[in-house]
mmCIF file of C-alpha atoms in Angstrom:
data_model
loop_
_atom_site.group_PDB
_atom_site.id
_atom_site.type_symbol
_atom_site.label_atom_id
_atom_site.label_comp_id
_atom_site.label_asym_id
_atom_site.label_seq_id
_atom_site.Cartn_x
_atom_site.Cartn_y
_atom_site.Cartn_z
ATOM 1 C CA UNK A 1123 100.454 -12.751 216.336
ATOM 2 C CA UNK A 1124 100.976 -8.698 215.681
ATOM 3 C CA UNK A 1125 98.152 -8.306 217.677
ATOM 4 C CA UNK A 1126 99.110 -10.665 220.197
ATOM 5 C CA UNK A 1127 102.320 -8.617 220.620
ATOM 6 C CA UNK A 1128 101.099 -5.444 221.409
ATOM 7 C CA UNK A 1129 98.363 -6.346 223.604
ATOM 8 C CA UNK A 1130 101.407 -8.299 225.605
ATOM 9 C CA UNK A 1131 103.549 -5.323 225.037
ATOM 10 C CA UNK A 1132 100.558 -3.343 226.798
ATOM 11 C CA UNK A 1133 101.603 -4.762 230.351
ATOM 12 C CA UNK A 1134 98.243 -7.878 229.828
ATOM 13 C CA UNK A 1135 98.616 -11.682 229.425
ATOM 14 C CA UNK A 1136 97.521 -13.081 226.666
ATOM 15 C CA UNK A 1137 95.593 -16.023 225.774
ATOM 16 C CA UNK A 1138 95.869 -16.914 221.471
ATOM 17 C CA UNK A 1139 93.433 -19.349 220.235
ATOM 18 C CA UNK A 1140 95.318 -21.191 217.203
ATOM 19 C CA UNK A 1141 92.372 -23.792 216.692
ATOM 20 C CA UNK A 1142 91.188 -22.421 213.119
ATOM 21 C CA UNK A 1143 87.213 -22.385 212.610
ATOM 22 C CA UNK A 1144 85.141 -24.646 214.236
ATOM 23 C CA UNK A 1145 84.356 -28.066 213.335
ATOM 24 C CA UNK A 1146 80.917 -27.568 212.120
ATOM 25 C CA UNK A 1147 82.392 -25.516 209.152
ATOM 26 C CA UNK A 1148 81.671 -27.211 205.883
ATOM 27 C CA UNK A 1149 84.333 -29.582 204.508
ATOM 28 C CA UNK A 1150 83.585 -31.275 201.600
ATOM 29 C CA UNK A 1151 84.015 -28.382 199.314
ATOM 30 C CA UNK A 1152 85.910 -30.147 196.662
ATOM 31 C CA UNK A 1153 88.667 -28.038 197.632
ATOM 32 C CA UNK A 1154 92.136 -28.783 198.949
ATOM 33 C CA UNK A 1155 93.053 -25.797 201.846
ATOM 34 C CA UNK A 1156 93.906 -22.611 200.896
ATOM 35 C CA UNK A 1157 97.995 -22.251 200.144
ATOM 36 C CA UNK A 1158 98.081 -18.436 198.530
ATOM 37 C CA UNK A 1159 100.032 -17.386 202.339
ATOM 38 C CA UNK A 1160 103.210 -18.979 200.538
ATOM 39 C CA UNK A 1161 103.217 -15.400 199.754
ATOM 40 C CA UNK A 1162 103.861 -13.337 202.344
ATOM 41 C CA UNK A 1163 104.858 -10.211 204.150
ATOM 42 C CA UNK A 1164 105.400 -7.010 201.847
ATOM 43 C CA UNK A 1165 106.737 -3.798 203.562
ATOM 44 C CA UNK A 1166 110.174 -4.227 204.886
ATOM 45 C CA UNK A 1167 111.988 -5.411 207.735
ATOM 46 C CA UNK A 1168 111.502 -1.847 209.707
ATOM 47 C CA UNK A 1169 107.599 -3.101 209.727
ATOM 48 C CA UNK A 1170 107.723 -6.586 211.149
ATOM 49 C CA UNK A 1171 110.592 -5.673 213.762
ATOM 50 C CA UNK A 1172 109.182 -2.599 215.052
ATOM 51 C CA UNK A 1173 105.877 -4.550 215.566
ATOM 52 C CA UNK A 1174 107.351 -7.439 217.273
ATOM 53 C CA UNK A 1175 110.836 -6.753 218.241
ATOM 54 C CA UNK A 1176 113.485 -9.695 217.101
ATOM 55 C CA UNK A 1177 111.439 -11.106 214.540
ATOM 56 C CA UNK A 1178 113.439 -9.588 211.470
ATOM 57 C CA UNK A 1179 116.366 -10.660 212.296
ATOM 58 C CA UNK A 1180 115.398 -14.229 212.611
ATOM 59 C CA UNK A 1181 113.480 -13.936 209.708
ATOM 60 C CA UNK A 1182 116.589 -13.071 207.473
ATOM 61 C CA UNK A 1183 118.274 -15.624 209.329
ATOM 62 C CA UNK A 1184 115.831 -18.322 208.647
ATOM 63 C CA UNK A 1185 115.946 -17.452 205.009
ATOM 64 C CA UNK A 1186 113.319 -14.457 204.042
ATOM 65 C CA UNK A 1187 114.171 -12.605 201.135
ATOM 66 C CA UNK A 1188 114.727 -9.027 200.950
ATOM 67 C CA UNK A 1189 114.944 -6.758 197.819
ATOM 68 C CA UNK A 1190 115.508 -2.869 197.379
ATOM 69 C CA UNK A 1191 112.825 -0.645 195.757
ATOM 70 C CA UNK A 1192 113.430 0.566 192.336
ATOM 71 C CA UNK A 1193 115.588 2.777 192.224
ATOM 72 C CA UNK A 1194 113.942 6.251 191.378
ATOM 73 C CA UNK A 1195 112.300 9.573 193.266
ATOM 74 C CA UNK A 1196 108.962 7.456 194.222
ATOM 75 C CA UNK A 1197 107.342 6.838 197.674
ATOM 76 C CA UNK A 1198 106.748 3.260 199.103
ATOM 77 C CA UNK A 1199 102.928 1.818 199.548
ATOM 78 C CA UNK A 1200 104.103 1.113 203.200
ATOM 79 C CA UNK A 1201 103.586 2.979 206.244
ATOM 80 C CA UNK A 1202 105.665 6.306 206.178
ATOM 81 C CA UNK A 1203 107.908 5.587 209.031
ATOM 82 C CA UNK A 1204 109.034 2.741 206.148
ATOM 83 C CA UNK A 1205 109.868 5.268 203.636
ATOM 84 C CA UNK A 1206 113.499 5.616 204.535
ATOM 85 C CA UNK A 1207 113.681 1.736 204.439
ATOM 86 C CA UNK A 1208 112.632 1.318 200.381
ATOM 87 C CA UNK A 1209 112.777 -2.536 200.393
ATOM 88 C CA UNK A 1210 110.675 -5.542 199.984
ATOM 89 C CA UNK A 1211 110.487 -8.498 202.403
ATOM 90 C CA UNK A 1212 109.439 -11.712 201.180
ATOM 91 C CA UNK A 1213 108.907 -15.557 202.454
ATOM 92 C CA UNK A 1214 106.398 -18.287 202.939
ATOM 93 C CA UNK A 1215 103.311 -17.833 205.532
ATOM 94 C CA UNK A 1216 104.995 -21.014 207.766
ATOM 95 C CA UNK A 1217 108.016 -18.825 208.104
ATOM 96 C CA UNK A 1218 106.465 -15.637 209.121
ATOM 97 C CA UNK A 1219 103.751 -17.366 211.501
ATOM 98 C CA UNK A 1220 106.388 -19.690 212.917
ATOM 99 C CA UNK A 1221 108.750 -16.786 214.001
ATOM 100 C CA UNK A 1222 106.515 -14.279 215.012
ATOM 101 C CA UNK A 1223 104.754 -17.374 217.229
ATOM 102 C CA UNK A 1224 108.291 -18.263 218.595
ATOM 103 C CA UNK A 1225 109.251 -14.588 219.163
ATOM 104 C CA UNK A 1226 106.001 -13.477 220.824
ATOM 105 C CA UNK A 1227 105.693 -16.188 223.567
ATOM 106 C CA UNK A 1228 109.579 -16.046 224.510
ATOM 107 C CA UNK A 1229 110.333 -12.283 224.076
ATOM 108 C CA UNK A 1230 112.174 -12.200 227.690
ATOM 109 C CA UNK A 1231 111.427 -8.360 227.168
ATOM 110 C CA UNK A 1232 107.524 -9.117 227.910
ATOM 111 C CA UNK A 1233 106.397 -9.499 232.277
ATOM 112 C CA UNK A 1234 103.252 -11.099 231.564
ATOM 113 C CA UNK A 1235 102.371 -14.501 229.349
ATOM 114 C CA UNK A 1236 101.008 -15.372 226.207
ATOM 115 C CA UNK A 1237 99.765 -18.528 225.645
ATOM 116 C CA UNK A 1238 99.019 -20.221 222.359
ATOM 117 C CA UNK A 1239 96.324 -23.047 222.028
ATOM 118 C CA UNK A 1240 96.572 -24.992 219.253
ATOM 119 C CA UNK A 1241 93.550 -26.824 218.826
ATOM 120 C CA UNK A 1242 91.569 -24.761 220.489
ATOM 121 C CA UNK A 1243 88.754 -22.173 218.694
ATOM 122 C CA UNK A 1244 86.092 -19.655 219.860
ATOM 123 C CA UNK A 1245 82.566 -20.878 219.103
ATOM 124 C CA UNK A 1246 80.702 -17.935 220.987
ATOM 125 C CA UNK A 1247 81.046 -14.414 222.807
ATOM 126 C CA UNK A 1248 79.600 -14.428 226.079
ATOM 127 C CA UNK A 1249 78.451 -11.062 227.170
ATOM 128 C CA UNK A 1250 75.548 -8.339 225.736
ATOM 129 C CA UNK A 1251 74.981 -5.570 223.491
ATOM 130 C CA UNK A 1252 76.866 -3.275 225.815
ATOM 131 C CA UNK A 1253 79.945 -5.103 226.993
ATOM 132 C CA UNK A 1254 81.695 -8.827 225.220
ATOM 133 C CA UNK A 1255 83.266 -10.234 228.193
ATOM 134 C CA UNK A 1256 84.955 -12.809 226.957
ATOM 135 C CA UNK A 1257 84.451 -16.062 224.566
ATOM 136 C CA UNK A 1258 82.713 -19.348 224.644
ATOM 137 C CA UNK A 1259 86.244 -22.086 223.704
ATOM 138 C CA UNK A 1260 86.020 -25.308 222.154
ATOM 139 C CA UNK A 1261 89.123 -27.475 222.775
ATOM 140 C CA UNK A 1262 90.609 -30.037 221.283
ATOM 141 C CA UNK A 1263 88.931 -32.735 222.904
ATOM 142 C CA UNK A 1264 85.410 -31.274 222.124
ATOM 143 C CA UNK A 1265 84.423 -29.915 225.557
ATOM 144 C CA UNK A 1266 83.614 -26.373 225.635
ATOM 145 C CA UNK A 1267 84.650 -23.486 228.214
ATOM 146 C CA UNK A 1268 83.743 -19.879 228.792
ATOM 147 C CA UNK A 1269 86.772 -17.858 228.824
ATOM 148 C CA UNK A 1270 86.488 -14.070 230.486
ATOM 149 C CA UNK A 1271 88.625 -11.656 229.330
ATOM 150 C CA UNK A 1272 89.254 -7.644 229.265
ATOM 151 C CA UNK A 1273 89.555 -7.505 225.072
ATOM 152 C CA UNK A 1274 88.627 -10.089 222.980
ATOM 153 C CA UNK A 1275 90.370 -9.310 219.831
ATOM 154 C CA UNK A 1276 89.120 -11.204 216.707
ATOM 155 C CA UNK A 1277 91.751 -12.187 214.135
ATOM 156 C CA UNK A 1278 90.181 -15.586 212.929
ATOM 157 C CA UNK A 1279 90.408 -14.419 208.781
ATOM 158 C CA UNK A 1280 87.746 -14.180 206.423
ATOM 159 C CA UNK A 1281 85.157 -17.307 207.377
ATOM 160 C CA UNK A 1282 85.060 -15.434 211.404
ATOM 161 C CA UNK A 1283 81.434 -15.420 212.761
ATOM 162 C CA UNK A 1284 81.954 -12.227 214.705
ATOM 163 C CA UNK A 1285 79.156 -10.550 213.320
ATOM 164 C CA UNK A 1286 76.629 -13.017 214.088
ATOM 165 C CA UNK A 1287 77.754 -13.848 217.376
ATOM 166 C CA UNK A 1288 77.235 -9.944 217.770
ATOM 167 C CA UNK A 1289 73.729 -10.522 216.766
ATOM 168 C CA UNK A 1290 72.636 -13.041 219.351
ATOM 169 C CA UNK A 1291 74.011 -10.648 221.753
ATOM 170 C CA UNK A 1292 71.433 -8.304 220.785
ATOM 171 C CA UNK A 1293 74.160 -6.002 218.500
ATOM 172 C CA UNK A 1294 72.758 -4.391 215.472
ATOM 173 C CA UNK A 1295 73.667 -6.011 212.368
ATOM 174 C CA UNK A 1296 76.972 -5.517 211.221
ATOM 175 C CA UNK A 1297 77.053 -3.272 207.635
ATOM 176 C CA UNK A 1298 79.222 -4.613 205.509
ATOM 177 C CA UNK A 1299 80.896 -3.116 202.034
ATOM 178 C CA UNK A 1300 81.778 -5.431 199.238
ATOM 179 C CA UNK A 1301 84.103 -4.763 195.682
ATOM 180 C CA UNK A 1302 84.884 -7.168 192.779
ATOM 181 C CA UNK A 1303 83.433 -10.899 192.241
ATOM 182 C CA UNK A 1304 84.670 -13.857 193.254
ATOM 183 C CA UNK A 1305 86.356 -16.021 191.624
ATOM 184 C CA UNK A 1306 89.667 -18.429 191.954
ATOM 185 C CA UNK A 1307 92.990 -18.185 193.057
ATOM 186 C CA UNK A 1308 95.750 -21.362 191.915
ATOM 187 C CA UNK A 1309 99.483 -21.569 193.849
ATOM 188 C CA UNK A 1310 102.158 -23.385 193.348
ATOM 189 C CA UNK A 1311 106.220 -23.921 194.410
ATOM 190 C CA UNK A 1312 108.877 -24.028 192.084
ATOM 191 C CA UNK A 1313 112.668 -24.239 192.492
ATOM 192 C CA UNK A 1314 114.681 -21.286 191.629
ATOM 193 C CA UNK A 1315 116.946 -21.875 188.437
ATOM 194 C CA UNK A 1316 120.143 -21.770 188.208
ATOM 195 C CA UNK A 1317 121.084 -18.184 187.926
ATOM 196 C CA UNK A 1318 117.955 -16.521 188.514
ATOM 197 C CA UNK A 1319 118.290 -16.071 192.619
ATOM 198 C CA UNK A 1320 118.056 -12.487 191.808
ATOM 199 C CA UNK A 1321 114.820 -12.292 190.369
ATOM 200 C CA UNK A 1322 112.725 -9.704 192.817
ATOM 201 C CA UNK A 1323 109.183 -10.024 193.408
ATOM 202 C CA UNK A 1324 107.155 -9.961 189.998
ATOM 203 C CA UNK A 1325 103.501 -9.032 189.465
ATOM 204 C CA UNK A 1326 101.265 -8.367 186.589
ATOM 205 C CA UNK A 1327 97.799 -7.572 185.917
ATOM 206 C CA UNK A 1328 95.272 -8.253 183.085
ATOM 207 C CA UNK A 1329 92.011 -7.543 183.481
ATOM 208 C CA UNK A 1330 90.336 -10.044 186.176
ATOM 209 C CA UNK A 1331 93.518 -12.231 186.059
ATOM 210 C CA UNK A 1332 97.027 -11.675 187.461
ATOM 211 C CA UNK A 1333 100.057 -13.528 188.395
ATOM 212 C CA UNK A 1334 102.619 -13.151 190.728
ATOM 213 C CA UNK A 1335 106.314 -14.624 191.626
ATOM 214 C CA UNK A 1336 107.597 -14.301 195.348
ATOM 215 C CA UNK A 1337 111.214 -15.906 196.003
ATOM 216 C CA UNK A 1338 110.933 -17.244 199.064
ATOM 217 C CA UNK A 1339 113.437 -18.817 201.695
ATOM 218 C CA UNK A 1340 115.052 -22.589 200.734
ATOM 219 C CA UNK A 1341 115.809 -21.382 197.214
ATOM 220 C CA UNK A 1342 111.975 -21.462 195.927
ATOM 221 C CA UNK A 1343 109.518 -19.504 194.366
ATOM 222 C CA UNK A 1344 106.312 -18.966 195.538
ATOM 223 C CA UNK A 1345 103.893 -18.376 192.314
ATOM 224 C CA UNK A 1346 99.911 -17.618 192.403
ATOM 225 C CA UNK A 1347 97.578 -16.783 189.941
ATOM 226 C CA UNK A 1348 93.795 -15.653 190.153
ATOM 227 C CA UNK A 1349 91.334 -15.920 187.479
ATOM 228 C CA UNK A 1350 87.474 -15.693 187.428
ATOM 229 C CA UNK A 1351 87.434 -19.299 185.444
ATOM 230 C CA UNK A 1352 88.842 -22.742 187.801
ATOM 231 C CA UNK A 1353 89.720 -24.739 184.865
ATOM 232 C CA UNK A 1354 92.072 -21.448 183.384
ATOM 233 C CA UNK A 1355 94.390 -21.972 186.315
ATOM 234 C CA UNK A 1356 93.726 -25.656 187.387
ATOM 235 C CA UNK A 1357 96.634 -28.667 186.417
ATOM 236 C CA UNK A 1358 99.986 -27.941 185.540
ATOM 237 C CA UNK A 1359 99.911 -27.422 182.057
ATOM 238 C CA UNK A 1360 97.130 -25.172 182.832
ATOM 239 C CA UNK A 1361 98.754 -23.036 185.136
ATOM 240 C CA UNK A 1362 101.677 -22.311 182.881
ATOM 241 C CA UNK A 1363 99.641 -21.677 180.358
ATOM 242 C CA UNK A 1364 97.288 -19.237 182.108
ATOM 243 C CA UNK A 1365 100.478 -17.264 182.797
ATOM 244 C CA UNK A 1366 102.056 -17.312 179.707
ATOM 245 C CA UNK A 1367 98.569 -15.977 177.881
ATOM 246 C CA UNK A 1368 98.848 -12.687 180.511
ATOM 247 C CA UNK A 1369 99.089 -9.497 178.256
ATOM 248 C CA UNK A 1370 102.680 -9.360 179.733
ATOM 249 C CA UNK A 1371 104.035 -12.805 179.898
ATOM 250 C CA UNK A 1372 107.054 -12.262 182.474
ATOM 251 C CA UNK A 1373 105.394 -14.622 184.806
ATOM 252 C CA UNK A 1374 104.796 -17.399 182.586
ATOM 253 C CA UNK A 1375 108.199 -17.207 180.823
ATOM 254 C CA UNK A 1376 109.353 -17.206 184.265
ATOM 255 C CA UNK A 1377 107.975 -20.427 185.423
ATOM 256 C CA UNK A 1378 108.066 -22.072 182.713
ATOM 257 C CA UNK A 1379 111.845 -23.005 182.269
ATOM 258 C CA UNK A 1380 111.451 -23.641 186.225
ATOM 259 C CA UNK A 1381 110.940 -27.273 188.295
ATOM 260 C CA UNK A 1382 108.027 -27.359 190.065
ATOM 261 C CA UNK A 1383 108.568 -28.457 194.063
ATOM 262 C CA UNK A 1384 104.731 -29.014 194.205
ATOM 263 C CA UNK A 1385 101.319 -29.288 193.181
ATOM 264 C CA UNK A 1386 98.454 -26.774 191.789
ATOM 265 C CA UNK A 1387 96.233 -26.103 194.355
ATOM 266 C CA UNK A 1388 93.242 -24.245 193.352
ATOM 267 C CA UNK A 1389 90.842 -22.422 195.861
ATOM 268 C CA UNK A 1390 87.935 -20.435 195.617
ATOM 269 C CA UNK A 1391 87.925 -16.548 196.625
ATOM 270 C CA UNK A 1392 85.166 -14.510 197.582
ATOM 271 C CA UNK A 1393 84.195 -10.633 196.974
ATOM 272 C CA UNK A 1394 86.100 -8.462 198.914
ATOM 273 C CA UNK A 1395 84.591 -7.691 201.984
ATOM 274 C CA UNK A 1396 84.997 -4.875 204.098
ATOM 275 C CA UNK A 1397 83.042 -5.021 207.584
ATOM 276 C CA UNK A 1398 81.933 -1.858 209.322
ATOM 277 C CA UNK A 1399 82.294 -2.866 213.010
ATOM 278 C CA UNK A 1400 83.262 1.234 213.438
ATOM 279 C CA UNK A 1401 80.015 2.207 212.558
ATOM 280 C CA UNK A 1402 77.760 0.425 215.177
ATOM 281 C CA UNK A 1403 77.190 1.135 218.841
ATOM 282 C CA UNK A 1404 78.894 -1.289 221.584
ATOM 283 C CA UNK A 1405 79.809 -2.920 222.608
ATOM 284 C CA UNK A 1406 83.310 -2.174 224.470
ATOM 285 C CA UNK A 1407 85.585 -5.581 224.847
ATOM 286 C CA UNK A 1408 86.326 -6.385 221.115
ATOM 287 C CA UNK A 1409 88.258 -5.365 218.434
ATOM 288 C CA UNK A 1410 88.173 -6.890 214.910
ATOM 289 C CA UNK A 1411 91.520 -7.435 212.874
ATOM 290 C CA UNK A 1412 93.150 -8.617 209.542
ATOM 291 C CA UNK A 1413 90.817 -10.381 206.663
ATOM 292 C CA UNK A 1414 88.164 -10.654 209.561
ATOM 293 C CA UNK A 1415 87.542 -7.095 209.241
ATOM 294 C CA UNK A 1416 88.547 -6.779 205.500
ATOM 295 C CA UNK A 1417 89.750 -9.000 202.977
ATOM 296 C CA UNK A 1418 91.813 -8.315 199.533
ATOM 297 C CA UNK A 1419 93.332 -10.093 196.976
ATOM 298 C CA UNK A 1420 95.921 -12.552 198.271
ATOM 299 C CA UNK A 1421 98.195 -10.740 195.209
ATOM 300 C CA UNK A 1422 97.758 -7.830 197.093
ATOM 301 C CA UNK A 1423 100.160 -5.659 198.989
ATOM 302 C CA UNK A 1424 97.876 -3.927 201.028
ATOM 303 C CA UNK A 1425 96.833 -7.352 202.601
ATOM 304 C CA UNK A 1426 99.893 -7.150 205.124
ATOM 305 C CA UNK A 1427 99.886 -2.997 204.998
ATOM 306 C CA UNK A 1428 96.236 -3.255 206.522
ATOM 307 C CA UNK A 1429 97.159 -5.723 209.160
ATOM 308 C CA UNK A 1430 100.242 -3.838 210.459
ATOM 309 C CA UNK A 1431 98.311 -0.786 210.435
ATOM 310 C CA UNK A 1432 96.011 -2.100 212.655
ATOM 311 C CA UNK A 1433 98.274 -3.648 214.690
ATOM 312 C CA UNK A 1434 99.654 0.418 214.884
ATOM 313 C CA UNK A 1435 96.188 1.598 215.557
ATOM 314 C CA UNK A 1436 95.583 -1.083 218.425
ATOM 315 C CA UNK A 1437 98.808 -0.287 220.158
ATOM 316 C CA UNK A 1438 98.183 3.433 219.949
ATOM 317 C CA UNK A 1439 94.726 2.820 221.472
ATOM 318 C CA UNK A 1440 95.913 0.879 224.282
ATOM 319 C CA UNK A 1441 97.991 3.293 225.235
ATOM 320 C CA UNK A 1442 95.509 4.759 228.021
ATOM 321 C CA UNK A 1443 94.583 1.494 229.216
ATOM 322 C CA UNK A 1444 93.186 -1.987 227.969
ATOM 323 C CA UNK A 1445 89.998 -1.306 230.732
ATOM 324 C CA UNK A 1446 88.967 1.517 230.019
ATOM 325 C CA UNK A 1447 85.628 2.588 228.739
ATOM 326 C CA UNK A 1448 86.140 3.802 224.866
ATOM 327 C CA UNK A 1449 89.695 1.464 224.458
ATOM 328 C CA UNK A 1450 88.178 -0.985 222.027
ATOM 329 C CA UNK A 1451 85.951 1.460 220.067
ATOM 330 C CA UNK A 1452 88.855 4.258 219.678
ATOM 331 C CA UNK A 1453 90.577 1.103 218.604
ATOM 332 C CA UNK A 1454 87.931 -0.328 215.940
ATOM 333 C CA UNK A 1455 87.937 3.880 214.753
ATOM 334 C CA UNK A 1456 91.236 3.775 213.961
ATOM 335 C CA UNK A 1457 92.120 1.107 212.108
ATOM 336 C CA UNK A 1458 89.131 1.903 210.084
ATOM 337 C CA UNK A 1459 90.565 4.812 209.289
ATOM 338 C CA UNK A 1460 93.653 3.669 208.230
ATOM 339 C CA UNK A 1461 91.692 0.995 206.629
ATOM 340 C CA UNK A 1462 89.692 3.742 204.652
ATOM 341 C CA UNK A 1463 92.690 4.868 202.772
ATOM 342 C CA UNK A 1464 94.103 1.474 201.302
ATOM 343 C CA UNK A 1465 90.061 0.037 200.629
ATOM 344 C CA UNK A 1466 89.602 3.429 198.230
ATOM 345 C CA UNK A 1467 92.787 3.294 196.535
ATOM 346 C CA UNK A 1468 91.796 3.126 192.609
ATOM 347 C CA UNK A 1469 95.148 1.452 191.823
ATOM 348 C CA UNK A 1470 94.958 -2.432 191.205
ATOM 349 C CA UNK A 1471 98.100 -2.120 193.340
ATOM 350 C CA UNK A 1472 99.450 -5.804 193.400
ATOM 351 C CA UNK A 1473 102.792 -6.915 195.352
ATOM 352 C CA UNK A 1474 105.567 -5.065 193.135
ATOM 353 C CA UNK A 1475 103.420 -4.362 190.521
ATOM 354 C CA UNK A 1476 101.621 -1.150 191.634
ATOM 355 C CA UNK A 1477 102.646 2.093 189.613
ATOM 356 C CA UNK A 1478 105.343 4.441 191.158
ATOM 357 C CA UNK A 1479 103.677 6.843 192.973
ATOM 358 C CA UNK A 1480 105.886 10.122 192.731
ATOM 359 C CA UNK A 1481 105.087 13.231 195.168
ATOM 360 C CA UNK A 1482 102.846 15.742 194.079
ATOM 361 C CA UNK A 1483 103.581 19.454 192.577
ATOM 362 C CA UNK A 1484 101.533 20.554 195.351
ATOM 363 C CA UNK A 1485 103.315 19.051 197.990
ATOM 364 C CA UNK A 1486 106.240 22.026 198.386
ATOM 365 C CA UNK A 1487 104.334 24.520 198.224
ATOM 366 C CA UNK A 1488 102.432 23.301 200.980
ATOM 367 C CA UNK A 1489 105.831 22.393 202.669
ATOM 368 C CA UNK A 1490 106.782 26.219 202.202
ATOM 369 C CA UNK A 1491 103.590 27.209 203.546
ATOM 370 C CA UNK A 1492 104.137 24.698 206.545
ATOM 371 C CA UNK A 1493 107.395 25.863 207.186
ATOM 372 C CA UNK A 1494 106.593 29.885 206.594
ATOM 373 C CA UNK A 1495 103.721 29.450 209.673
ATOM 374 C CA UNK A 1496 106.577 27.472 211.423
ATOM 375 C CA UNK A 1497 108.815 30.628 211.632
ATOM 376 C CA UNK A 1498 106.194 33.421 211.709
ATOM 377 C CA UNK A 1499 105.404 31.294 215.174
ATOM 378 C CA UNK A 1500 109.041 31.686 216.232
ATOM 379 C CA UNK A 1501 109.405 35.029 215.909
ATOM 380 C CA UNK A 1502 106.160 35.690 217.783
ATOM 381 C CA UNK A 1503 107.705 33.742 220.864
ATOM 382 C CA UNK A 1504 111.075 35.490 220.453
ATOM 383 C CA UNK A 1505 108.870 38.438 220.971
#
């Protein structure tokens, strides 16, 4: 949806594939689907409304959380234009995907049209190694249409088939950087107790496990847990248990005086996964996004961070024309690069829990030095 709002924003209609993976996925994993979005967007309301204009406000009023930073001299992990903003947003994944989809196909602000098909998924690019020219669509109803377009921009999460599709088009193979071992996440919804609507966004970290609690809107909590062993974090007692055993117990104290709204539901998560689309040659037309790019933890705040930034870097890109020649690969550049600096941060950094990071001893001193140029500059033009 971010990047279905600034490609609209660019002056280009836009046509959004909502259809999930294709059919011919495997389903009989033993799994139930994936419900770790119930925690979602970190970074504060200055991020999601300057990205798609409206959608914070109807967010807040629709019930999404917001909390303050700590107080203290530190400096956000979002995007410094955020700095100034020092809060948290929080809600479920069906909020934030159902407002930014009502927001981005009715913004009266937009001249051209975005469409949403629900239903409807790529199962092919159609194009060669130099140029993708659009994508082959399967529909609902099972027939299957090419669809031409200027950019295709791939957002499809971590199972997309980008890079192989690349490869029958005669691309390179895409390389590919992976970190940690995979493993399981567990999530579940509890009510909020009486008296504890307060209670921010809570994370801690032991080892290979970690827990998190994200209030979310209609008075709930949102609470997942990873752990390299299913049957730690499977079944209710299970769960509680798993959190309770953490080296800090906040979480499991936490949930464990709370009433659940819902089931465990357990699935599997992969290595992390960073693909290097920057680093190969052609072809122009596509642009990959989000956790089909690069994937974290799904307790991690630079999840979101990296997709807004990209969304930034995309918008920036555009800016001398969706058409032209290098638009897609100054785009892919770009977001890599602001990819670069979250993927090699040491710090297990999860939502609320990452360490205050306070500004350096060298930073003014390099300010004064900044600002000394600055005026010897001046005076050269008074001259």
């Amino acid at each position: 949806m971010l990047a279905a709002s600034v490609v609209a924003l660019a002056g280009y209609d836009v046509l959004v594939l909502a259809g999930g993976q294709p059919a011919t996925r495997p389903q009989d994993t033993g799994f139930e689907p994936a419900q770790h979005g119930e925690v979602l967007h970190v970074g504060g309301m200055w991020d999601v409304n300057d990205l798609v204009f409206g959608s914070g406000a109807m967010l807040q009023r629709r019930g999404a959380r917001t909390f303050p930073f700590p107080a203290g001299e530190h400096l956000s992990r979002t995007r410094p234009r955020a700095w100034g903003t020092r809060e948290l947003l929080t809600c479920s994944r069906e909020l934030l995907t159902s407002v930014l989809r009502e927001v981005v196909v009715a913004n009266p602000a937009r001249e051209r049209d975005t469409t949403i098909l629900d239903g409807a998924h790529a199962v092919g690019l159609i194009g060669d190694e130099s140029a993708v020219l659009g994508a082959r669509v399967r529909f609902g109803d099972g027939t299957e249409q090419d669809v031409t377009a200027q950019l295709v921009v791939d957002a499809s999460g971590a199972d997309a088939c980008t890079a192989s599709w690349l490869k029958e088009l005669g691309v390179a193979a895409v390389p590919f950087t992976t970190r940690g071992t995979a493993g399981f996440s567990a999530s579940r919804l509890y009510r909020t107790p009486e008296g504890q609507t307060d209670i921010p966004l809570t994370a801690v970290a032991d080892g290979a496990r970690s827990a998190v609690v994200v209030p979310v809107e209609d008075g709930l909590w949102a609470v997942t847990q990873t752990s390299p062993d299913r049957e730690q974090i499977a079944g209710a007692d299970a769960f509680t248990h798993a959190a309770l055993a953490l080296s800090d117990p906040t979480v499991g104290r936490l949930i464990a005086g709370a009433e659940p709204a819902g089931d465990v539901v357990v699935t599997p998560t992969s290595a992390l996964r960073w693909h290097r689309y920057e680093r190969i040659r052609g072809p122009r037309g596509i642009v990959v996004v989000g956790d089909a790019l690069a994937t974290f933890s799904p307790l991690d705040a630079r999840g979101p961070l990296a997709t807004e930034a990209a969304a930034r870097a995309l918008r920036v890109a555009l800016g001398r024309g969706i058409s032209h020649p290098t638009a897609s690969r100054r785009a892919q550049q770009a977001i890599a690069e602001e990819l670069a600096h979250l993927w090699a941060d040491p710090q297990t950094d999860l939502m609320g829990g990452g360490r205050p990071r306070h500004v350096g001893q060298g930073l003014p001193a390099r300010l004064s030095r900044v600002r000394a140029a600055a005026g010897r500059v001046l005076k050269l033009r008074a001259r």
